[in-house]
PDB file of C-alpha atoms in Angstrom:
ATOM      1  CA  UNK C   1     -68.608  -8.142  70.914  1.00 78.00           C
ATOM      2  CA  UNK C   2     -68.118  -9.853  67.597  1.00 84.00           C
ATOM      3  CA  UNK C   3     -66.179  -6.896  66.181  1.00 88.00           C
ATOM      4  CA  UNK C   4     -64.000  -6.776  69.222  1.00 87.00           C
ATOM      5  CA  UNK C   5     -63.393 -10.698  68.685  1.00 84.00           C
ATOM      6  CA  UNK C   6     -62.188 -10.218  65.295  1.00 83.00           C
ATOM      7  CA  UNK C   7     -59.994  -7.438  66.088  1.00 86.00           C
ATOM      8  CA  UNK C   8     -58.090  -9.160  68.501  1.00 85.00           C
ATOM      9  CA  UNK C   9     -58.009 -12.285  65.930  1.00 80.00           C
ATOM     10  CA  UNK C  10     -56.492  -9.919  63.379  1.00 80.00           C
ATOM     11  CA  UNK C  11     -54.005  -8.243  65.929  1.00 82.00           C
ATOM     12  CA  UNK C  12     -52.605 -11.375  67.282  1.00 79.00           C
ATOM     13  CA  UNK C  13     -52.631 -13.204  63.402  1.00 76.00           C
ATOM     14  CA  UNK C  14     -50.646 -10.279  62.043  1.00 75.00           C
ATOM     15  CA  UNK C  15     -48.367 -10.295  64.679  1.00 78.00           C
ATOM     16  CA  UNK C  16     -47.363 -13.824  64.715  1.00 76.00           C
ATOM     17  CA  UNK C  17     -47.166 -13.537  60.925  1.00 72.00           C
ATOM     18  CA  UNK C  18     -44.924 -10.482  61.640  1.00 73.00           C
ATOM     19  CA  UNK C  19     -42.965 -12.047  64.198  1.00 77.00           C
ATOM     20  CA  UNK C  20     -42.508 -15.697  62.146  1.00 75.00           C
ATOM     21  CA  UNK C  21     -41.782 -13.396  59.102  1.00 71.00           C
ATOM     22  CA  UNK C  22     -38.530 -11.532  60.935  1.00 75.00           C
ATOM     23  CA  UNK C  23     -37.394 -14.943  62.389  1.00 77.00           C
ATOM     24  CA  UNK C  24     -36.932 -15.982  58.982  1.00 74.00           C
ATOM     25  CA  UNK C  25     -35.147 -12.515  58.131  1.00 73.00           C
ATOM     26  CA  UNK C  26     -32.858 -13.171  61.558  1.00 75.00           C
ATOM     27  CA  UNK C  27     -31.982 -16.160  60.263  1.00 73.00           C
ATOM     28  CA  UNK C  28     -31.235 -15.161  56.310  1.00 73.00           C
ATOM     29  CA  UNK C  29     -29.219 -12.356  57.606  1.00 73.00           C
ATOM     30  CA  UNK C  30     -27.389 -13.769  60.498  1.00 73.00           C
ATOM     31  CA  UNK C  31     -26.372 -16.909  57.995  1.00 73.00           C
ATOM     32  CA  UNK C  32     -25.325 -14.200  55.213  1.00 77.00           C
ATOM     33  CA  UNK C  33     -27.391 -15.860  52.738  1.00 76.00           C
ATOM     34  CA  UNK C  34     -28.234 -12.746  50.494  1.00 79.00           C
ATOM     35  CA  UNK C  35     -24.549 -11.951  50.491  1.00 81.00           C
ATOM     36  CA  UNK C  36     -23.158 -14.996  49.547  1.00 77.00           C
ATOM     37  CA  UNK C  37     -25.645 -15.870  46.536  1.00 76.00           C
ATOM     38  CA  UNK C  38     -24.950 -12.230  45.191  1.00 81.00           C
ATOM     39  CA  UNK C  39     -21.670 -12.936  45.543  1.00 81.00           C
ATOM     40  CA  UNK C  40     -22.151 -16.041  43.491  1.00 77.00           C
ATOM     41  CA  UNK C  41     -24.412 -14.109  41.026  1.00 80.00           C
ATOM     42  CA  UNK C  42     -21.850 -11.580  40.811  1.00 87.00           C
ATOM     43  CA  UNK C  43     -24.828  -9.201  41.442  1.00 88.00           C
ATOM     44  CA  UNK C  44     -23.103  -7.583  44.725  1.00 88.00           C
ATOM     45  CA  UNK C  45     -24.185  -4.046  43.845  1.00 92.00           C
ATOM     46  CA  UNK C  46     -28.109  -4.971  44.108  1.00 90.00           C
ATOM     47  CA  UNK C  47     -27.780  -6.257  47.551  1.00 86.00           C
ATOM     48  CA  UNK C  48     -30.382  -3.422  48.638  1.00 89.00           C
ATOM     49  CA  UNK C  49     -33.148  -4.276  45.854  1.00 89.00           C
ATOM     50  CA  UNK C  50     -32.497  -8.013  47.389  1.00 84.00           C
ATOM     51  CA  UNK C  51     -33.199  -7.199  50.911  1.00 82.00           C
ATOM     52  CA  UNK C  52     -36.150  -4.920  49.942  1.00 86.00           C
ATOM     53  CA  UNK C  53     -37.569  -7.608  48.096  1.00 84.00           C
ATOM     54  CA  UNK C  54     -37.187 -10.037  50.963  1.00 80.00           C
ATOM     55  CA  UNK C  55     -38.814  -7.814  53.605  1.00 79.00           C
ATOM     56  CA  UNK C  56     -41.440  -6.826  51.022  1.00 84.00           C
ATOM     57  CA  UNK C  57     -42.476 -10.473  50.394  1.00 78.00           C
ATOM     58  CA  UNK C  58     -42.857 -11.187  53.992  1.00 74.00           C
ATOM     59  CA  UNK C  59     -45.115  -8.434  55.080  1.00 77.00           C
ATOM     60  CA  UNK C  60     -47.243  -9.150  51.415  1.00 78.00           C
ATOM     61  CA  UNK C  61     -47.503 -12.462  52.608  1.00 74.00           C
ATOM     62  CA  UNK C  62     -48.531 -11.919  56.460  1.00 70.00           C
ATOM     63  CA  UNK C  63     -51.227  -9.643  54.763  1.00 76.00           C
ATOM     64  CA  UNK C  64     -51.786 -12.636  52.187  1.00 74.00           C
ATOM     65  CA  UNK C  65     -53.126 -14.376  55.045  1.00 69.00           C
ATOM     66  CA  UNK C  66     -55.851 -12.717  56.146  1.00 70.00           C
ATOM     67  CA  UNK C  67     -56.937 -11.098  52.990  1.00 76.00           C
ATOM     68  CA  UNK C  68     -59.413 -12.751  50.766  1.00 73.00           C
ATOM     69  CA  UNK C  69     -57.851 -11.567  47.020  1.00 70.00           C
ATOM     70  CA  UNK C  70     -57.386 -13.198  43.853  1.00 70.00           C
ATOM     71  CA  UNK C  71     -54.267 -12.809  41.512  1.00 67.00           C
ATOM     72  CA  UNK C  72     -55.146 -11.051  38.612  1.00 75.00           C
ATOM     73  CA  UNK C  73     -54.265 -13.315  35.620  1.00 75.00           C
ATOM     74  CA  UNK C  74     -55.637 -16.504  36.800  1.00 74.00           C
ATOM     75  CA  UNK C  75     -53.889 -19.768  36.936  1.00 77.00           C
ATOM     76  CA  UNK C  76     -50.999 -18.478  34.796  1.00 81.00           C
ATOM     77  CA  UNK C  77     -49.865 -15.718  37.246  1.00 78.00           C
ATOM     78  CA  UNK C  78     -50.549 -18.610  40.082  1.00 76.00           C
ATOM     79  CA  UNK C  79     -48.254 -20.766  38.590  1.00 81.00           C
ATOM     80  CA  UNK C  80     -45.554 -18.414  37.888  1.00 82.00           C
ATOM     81  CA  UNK C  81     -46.110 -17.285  41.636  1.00 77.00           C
ATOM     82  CA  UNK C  82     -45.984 -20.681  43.202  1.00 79.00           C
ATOM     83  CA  UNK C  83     -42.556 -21.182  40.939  1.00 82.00           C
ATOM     84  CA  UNK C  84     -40.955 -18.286  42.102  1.00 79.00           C
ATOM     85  CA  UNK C  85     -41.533 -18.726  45.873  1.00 78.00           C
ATOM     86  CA  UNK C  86     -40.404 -22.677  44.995  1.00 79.00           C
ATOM     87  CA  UNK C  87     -37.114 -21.095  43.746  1.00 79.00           C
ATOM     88  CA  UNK C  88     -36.686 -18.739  46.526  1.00 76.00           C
ATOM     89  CA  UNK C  89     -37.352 -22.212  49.236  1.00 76.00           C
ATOM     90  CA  UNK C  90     -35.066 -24.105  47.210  1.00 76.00           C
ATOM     91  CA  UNK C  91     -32.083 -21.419  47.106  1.00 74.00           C
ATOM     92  CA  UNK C  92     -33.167 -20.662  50.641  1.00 73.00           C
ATOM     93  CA  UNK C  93     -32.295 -24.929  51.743  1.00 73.00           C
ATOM     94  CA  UNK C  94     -29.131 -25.105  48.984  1.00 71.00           C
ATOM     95  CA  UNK C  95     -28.008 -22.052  50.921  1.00 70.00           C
ATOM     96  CA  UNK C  96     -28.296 -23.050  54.130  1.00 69.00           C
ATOM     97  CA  UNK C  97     -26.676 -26.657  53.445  1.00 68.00           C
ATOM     98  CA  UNK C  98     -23.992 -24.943  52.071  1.00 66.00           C
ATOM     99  CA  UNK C  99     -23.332 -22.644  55.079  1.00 63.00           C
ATOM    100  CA  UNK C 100     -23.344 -25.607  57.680  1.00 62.00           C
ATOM    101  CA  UNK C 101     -21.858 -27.720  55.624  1.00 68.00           C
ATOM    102  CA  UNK C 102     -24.194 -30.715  55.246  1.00 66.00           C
ATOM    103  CA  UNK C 103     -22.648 -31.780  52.194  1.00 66.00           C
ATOM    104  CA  UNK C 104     -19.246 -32.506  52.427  1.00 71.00           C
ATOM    105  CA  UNK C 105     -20.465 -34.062  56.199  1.00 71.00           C
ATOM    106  CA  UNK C 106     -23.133 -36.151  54.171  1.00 69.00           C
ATOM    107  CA  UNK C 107     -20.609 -37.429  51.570  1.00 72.00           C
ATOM    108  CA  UNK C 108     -17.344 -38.355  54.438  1.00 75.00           C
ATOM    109  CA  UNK C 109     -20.049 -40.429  56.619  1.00 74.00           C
ATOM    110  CA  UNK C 110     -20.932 -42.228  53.264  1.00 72.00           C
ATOM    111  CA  UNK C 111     -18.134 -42.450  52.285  1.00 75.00           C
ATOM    112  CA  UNK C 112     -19.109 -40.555  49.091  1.00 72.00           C
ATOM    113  CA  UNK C 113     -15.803 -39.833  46.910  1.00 70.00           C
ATOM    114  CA  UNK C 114     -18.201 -38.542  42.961  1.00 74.00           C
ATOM    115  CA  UNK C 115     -22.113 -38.158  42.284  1.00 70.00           C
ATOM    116  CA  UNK C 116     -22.354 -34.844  43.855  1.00 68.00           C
ATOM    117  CA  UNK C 117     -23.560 -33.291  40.558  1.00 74.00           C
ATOM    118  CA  UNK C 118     -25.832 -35.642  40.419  1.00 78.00           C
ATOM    119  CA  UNK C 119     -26.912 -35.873  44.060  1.00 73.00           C
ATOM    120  CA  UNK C 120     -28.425 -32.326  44.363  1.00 71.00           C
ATOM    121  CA  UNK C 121     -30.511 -32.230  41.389  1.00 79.00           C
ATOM    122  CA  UNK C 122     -32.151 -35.349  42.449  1.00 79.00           C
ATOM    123  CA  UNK C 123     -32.898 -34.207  45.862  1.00 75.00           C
ATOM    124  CA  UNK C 124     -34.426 -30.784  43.722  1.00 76.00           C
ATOM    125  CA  UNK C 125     -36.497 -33.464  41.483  1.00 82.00           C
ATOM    126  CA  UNK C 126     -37.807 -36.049  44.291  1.00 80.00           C
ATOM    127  CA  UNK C 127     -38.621 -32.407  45.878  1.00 77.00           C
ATOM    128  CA  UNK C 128     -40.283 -31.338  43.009  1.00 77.00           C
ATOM    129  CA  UNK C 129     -41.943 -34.330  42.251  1.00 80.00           C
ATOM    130  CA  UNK C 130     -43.515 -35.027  46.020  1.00 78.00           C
ATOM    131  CA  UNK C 131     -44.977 -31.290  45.351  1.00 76.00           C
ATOM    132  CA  UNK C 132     -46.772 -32.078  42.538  1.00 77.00           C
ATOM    133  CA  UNK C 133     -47.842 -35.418  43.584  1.00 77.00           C
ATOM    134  CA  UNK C 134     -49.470 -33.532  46.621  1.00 76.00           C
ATOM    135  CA  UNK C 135     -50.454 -30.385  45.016  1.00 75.00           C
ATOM    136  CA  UNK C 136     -52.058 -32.297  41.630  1.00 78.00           C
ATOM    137  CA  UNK C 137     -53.105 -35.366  42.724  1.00 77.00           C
ATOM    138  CA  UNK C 138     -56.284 -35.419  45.117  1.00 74.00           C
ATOM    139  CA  UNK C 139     -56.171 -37.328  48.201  1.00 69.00           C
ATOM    140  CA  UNK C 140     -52.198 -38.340  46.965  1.00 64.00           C
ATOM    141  CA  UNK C 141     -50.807 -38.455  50.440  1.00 62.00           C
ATOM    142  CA  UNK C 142     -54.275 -39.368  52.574  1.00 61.00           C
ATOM    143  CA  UNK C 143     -53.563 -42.874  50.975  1.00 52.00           C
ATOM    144  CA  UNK C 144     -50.413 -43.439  52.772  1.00 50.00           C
TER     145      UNK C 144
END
């Protein structure tokens, strides 16, 4: 009865993992995301290897969480790891501002007319900061 139990656990984990994984591909397609920063890049020709690479990371990382593995490399390959899927999130929000326009609505309601080169890499600092507040500092955010 216990095998049967964790069967179902894994069938319904994957799934949802599945599932959450190709809402997030919906919504990076249906957006145009890929398109536009390989546009950008002026990398339009490896549009495929981009996709690939985004549909490969989700299912590695539905397996990721239910599989008990190590990186091989220790912390260094962690760290490297945890600062590529940072740049991915962070391309992944720039993106999407840019597509709905949250900028240039931010800066007419506040009546913002310069700072915009500085605006965005202080939001990617005070980002960057909080996460290593939380993710170096031990009971950081339990305080507040």
């Amino acid at each position: 009865m216990e095998i049967l139990k964790r069967i179902i656990l894994i069938f319904f984990g994957f799934g949802s993992g599945v599932v959450i994984s190709a809402g997030v591909f919906a919504l990076i397609a249906t957006i145009g995301i890929v398109p536009r920063m390989a546009e950008k890049t002026k990398t339009v020709r490896h549009i495929p290897i981009y996709e690939d690479a985004i549909t490969l990371g989700g299912f590695v990382g539905s397996l990721a969480m239910f599989l008990n593995f190590s990186l091989p490399g220790g912390k260094i390959i962690a760290v490297l790891f945890s600062l590529c899927i940072g740049i991915f999130f962070g391309e992944l929000a720039v993106s999407l501002a840019e597509v709905l326009n949250v900028f240039p609505i931010f800066m007419r309601r506040f009546r913002m007319k310069k700072g915009l080169r500085i605006f965005i890499p202080a939001i990617a600092l005070g980002k960057c900061l909080g996460s290593l507040l939380y993710f170096l500092i031990t009971g950081f955010y339990s305080s507040f």
